[in-house]
Coordinates of N, CA and C and ligand atoms in Angstrom, one line a residue:
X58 N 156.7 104.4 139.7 CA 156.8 102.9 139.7 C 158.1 102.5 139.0
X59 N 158.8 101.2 139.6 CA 159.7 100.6 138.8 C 159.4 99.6 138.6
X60 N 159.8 99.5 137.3 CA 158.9 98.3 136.7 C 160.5 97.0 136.2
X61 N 160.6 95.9 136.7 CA 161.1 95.0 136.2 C 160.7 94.0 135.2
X62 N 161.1 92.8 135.1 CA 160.9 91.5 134.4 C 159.7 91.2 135.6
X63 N 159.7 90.6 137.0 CA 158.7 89.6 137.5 C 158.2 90.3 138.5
X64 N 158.9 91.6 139.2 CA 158.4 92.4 139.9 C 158.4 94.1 139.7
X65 N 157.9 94.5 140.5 CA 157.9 95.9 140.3 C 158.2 97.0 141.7
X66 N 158.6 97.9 141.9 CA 158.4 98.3 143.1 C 157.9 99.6 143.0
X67 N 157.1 99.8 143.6 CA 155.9 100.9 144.0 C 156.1 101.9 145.2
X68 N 155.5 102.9 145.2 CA 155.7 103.7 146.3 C 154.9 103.1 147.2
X69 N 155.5 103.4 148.7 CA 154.5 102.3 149.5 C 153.6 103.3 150.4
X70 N 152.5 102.2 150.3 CA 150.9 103.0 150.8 C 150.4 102.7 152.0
X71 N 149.1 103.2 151.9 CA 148.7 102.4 153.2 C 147.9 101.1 153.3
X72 N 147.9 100.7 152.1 CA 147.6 99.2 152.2 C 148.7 98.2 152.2
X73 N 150.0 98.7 151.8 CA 150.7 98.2 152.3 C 150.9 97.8 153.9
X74 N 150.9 98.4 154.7 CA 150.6 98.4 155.9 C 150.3 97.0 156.8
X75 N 149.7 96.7 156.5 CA 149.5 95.3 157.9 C 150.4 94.3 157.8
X76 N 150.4 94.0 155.9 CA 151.6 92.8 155.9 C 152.6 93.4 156.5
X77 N 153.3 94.6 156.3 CA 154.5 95.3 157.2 C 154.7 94.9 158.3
X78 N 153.5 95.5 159.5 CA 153.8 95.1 160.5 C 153.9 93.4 160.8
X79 N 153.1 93.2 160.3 CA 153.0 91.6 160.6 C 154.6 91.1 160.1
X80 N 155.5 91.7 159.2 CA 157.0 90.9 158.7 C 157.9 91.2 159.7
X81 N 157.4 92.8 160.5 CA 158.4 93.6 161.3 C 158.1 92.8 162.6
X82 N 156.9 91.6 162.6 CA 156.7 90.9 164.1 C 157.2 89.5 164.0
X83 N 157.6 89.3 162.8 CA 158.1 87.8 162.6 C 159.3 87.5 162.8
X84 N 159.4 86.5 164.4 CA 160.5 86.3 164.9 C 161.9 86.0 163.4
X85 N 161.6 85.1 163.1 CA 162.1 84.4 161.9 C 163.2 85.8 160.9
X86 N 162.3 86.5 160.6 CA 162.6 87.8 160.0 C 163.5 88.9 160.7
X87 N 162.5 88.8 161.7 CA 163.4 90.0 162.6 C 164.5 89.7 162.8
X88 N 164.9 88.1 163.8 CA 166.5 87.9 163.0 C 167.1 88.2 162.0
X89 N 167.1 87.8 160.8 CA 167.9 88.1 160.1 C 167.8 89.8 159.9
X90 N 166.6 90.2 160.2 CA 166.9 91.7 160.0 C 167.5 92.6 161.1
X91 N 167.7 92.1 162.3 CA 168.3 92.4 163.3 C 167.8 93.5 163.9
X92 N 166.0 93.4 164.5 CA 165.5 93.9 164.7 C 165.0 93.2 166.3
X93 N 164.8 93.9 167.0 CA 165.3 93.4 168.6 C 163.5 93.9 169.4
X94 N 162.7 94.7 168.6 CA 161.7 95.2 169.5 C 160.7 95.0 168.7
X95 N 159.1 94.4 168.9 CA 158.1 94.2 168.0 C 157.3 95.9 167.7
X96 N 156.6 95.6 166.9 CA 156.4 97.3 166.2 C 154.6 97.1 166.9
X97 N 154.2 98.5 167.7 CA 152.8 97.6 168.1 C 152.3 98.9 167.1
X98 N 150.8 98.7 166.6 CA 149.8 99.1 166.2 C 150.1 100.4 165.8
X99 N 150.2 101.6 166.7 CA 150.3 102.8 167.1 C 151.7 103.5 166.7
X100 N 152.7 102.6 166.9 CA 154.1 102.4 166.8 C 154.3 102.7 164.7
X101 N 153.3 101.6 164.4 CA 153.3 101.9 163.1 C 152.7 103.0 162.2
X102 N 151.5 103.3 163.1 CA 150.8 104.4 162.3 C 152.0 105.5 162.3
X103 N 152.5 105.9 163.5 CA 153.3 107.1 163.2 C 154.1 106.9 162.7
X104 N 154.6 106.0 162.8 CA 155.5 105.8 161.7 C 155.6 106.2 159.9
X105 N 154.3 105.6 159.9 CA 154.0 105.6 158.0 C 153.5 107.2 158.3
X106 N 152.8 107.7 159.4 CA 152.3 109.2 159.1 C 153.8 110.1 158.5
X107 N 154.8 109.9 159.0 CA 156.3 110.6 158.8 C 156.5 110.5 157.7
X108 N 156.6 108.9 156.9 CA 157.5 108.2 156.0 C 157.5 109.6 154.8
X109 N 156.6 110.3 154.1 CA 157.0 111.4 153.5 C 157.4 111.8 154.0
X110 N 158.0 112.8 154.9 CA 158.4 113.5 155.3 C 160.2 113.7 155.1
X111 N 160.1 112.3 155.6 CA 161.5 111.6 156.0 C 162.6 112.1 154.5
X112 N 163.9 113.0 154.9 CA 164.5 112.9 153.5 C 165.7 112.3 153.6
X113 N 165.6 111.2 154.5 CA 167.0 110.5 154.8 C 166.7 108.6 154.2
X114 N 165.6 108.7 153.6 CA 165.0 107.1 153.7 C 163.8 107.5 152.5
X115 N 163.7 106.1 151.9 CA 163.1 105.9 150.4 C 162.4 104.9 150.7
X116 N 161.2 104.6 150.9 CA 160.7 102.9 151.0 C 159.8 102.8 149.8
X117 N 160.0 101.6 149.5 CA 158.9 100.9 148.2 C 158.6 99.5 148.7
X118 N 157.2 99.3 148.4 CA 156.7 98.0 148.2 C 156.8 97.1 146.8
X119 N 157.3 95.5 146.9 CA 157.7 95.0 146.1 C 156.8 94.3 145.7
X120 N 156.2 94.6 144.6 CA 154.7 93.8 144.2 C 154.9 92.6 142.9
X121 N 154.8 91.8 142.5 CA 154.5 90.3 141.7 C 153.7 91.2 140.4
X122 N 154.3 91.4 139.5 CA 154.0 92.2 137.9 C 152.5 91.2 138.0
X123 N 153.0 89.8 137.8 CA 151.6 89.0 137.2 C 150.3 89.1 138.1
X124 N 150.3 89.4 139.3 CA 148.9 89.4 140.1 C 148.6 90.5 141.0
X125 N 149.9 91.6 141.6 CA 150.1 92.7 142.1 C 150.2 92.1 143.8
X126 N 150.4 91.0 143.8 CA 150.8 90.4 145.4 C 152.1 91.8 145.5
X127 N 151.6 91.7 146.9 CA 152.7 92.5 148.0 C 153.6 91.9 148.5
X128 N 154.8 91.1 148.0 CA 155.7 90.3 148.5 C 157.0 90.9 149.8
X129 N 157.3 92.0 149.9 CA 158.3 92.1 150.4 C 158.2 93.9 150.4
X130 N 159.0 94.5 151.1 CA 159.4 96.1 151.0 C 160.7 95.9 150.7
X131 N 161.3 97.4 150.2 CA 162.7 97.7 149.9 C 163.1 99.4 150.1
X132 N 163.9 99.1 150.3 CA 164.5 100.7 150.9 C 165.5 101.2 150.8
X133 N 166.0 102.4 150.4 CA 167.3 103.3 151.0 C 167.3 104.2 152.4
X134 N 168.2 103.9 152.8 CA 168.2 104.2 154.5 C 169.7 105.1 154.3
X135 N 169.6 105.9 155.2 CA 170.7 107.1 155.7 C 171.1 107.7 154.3
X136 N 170.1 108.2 153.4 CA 170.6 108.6 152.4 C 171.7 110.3 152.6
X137 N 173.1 110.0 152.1 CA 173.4 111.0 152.0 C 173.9 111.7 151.0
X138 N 173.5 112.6 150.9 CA 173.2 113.4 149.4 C 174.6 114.2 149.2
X139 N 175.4 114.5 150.5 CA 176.8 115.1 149.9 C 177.9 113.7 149.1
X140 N 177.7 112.7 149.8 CA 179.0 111.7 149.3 C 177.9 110.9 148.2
X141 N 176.5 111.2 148.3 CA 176.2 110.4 147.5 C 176.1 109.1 147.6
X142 N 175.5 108.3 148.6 CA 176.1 106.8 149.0 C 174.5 106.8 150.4
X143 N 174.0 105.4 150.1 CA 173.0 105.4 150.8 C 172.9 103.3 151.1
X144 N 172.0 103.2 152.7 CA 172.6 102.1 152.9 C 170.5 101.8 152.1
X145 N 171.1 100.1 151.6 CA 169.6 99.3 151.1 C 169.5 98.1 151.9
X146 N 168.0 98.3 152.2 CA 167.8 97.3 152.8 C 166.5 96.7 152.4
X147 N 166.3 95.1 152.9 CA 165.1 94.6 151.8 C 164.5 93.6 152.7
X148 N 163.3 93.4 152.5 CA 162.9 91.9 153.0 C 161.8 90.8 151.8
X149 N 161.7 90.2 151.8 CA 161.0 89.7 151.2 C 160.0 88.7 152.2
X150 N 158.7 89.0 152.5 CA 158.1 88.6 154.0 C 157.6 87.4 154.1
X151 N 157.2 86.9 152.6 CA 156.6 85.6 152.4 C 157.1 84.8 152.0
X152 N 157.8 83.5 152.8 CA 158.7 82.4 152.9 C 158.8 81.8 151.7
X153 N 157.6 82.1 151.0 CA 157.4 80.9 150.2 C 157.6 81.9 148.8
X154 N 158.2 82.7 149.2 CA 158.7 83.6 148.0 C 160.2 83.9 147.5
X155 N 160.8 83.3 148.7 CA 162.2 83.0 148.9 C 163.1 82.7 148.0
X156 N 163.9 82.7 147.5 CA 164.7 81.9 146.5 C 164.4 81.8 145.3
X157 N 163.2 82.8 144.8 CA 162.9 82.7 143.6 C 163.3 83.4 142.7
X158 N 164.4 84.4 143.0 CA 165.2 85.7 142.1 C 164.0 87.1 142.3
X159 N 163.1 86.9 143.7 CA 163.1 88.3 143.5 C 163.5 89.2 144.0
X160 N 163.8 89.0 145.5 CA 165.1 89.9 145.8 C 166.1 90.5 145.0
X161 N 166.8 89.3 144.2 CA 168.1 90.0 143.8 C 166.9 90.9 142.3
X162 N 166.1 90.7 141.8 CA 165.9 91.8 140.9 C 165.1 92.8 141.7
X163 N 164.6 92.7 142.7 CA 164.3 94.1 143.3 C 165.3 95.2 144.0
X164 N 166.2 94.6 143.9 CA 167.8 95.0 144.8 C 168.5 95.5 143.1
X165 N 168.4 94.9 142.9 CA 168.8 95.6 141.1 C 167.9 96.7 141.0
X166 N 166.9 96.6 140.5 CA 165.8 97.6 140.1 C 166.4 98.8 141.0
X167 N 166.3 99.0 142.2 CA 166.6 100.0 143.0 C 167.7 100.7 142.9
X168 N 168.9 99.7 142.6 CA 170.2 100.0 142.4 C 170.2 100.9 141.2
X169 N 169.2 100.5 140.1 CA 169.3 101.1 138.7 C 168.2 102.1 139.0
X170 N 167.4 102.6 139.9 CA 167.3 104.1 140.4 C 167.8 105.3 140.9
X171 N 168.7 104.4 141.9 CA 169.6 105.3 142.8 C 170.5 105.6 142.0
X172 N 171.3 105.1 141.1 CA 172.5 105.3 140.5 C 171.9 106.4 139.3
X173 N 170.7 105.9 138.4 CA 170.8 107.0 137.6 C 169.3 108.0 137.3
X174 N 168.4 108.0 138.8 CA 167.4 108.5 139.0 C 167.9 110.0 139.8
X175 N 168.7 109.1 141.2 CA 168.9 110.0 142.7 C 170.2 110.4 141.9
X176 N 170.7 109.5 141.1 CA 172.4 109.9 140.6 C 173.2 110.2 142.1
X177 N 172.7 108.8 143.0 CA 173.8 108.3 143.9 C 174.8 107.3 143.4
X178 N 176.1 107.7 144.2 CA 177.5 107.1 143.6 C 177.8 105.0 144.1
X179 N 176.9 105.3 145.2 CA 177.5 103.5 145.8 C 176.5 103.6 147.0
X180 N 176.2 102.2 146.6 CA 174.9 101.5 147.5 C 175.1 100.8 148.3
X181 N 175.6 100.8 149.5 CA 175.8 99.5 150.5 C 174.7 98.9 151.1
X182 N 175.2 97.4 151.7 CA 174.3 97.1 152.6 C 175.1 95.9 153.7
X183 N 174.6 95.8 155.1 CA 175.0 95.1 155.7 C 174.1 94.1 156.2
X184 N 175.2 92.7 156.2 CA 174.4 92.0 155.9 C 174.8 90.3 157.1
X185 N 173.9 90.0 158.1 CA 174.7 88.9 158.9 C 175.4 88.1 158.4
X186 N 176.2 87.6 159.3 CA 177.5 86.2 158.8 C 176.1 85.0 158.8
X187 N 175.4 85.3 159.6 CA 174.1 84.1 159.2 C 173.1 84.2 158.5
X188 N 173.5 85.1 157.4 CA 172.4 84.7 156.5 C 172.9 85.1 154.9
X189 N 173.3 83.6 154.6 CA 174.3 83.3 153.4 C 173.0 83.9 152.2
X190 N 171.9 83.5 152.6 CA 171.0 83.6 151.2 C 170.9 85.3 150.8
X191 N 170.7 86.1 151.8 CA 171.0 87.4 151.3 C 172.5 87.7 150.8
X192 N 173.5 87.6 151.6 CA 174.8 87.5 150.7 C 174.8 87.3 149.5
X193 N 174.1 86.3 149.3 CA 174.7 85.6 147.7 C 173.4 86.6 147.0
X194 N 172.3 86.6 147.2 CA 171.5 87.3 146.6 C 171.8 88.9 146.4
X195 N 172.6 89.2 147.4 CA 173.6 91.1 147.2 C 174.5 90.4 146.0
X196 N 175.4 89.5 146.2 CA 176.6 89.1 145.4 C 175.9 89.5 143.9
X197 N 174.5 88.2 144.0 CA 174.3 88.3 142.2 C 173.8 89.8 141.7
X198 N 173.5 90.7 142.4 CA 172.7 92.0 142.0 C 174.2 92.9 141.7
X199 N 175.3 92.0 141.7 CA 176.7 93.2 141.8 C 177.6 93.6 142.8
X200 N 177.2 93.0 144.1 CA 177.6 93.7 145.2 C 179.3 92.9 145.5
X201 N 179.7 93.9 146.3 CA 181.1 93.0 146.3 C 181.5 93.3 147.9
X202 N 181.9 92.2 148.4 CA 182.5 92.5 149.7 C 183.5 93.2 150.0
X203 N 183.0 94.4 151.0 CA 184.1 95.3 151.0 C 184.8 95.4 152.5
X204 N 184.4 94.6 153.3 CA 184.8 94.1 154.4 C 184.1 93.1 155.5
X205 N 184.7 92.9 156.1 CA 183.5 92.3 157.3 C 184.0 92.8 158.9
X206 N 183.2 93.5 159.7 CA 182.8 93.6 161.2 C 182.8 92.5 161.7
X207 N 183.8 92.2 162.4 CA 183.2 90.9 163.4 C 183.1 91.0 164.9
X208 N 182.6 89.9 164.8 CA 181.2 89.8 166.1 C 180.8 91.4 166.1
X209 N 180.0 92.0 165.4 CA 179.4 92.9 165.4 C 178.2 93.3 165.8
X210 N 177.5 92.1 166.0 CA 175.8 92.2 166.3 C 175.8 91.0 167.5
X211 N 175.0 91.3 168.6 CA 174.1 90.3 169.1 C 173.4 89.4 168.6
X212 N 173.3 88.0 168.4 CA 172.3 87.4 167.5 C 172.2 86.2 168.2
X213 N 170.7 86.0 168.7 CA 170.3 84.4 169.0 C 171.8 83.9 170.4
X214 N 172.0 84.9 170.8 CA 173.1 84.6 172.2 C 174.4 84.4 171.7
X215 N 174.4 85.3 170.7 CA 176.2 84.8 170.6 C 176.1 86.0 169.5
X216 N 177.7 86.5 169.3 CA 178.0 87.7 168.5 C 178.8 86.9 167.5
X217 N 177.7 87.6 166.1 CA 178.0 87.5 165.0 C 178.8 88.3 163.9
X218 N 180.0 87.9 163.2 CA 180.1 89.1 162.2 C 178.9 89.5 160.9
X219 N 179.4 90.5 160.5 CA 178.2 91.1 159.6 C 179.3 91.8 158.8
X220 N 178.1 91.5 157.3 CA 179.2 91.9 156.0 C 178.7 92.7 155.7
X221 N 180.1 93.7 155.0 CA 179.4 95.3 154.5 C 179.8 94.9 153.1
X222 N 178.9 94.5 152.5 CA 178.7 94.9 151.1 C 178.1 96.1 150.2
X223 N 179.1 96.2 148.8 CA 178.8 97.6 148.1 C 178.8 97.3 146.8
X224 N 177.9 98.0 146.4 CA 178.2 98.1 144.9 C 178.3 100.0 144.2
X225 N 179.0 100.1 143.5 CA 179.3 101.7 142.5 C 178.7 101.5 141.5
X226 N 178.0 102.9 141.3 CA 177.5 103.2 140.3 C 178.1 103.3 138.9
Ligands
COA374 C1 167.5 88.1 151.4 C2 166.4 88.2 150.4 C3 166.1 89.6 150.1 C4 166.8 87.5 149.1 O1 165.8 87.5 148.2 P1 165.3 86.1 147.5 O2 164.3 86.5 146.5 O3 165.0 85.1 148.5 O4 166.7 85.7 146.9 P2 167.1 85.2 145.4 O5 166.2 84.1 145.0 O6 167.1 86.4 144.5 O7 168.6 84.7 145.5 C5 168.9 83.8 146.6 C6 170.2 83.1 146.3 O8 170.7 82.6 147.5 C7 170.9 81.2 147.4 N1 170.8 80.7 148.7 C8 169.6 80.4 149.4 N2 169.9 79.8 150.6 C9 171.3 79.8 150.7 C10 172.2 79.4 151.7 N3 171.7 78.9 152.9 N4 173.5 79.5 151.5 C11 173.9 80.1 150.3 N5 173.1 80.5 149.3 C12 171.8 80.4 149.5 C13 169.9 80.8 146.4 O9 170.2 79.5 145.9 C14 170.0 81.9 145.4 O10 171.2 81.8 144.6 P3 171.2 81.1 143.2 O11 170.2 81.9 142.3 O12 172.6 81.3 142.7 O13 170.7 79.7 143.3 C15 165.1 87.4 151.0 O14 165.3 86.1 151.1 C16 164.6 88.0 152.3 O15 164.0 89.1 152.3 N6 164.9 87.3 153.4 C17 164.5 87.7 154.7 C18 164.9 89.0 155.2 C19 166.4 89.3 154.9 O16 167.2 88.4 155.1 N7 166.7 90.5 154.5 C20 168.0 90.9 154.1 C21 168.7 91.5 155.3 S1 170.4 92.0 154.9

């Protein structure tokens, strides 16, 4: 477990599991996460049946220190262990948990894993031109713009750029 100030992130279980799918079906979400296909039932089991297995990907669940609410997941994705450099990705699922600084300290917490847990070198993440609130929430955890893709993604009928943000360990 990583333990912060207001959250914590946990290895994720199988009670994690339904809020998951239910975030991975939310139109709302899946936009910004740029996820194009709903996850059905079966789709998920096998999925979590792998997730050990997996040595390319890290998932935690982002739990609320004070009541152990399941607010959001967080992840390293395409970890690569020769350059050292792995992409993070996050959601936070409950609207009403938005804007309250825990993303950007669960995006910290993880950053202060990977850098001197995995003793990876630099953490990227990419991130839509529409959606300023994760930007600025990568910005405050350190991250710095290291370019932008444009019109890179399909989004809502029209091609959007997407920012590659990084931060070094
Ligand atoms: C992106 C996400 C992880 C950020 O976590 P969060 O806990 O909501 O964010 P924080 O409260 O830590 O920080 C948000 C910051 O963005 C700012 N913000 C919110 N809406 C904004 C907007 N439309 N434009 C600019 N800044 C905005 C907030 O004011 C805050 O900055 P401040 O502390 O300087 O005031 C979370 O909102 C989320 O999971 N969203 C849905 C899925 C998603 O977008 N995932 C990321 C894909 S790359």
């Amino acid at each position: 477990m990583i333990t912060g100030e207001t959250v914590s992130l946990r290895p994720f279980e199988r009670r994690h599991l339904a809020e998951t799918r239910a975030w991975a079906n939310d139109a709302e979400l899946m936009l910004l996460l740029d996820r194009a296909r709903p996850v059905s039932e079966v789709e998920h089991e096998k999925w979590f049946a792998t997730l050990d297995e997996k040595k390319s990907s890290l998932y935690f669940a982002i739990e609320v220190n004070a009541d152990g609410q399941h607010i959001g997941n967080i992840w390293l994705w395409d970890l690569d262990w020769r350059h050292r450099k792995a992409e993070l990705r996050i959601v936070i699922g409950n609207s009403k948990q938005h804007n309250r600084g825990a993303g950007t300290e669960a995006i910290s917490l993880l950053c202060y894993y990977a850098f001197h847990r995995l003793n990876l070198h630099k953490i990227y993440a990419y991130v839509l031109a529409v959606n300023p609130r994760a930007r600025r929430s990568f910005e405050k955890a350190g991250f710095s713009l290291e370019g932008t893709l444009r019109e890179d993604r399909w989004v809502e009928e029209s091609y959007t750029d997407v920012f590659l943000l990084g931060k070094l360990r």
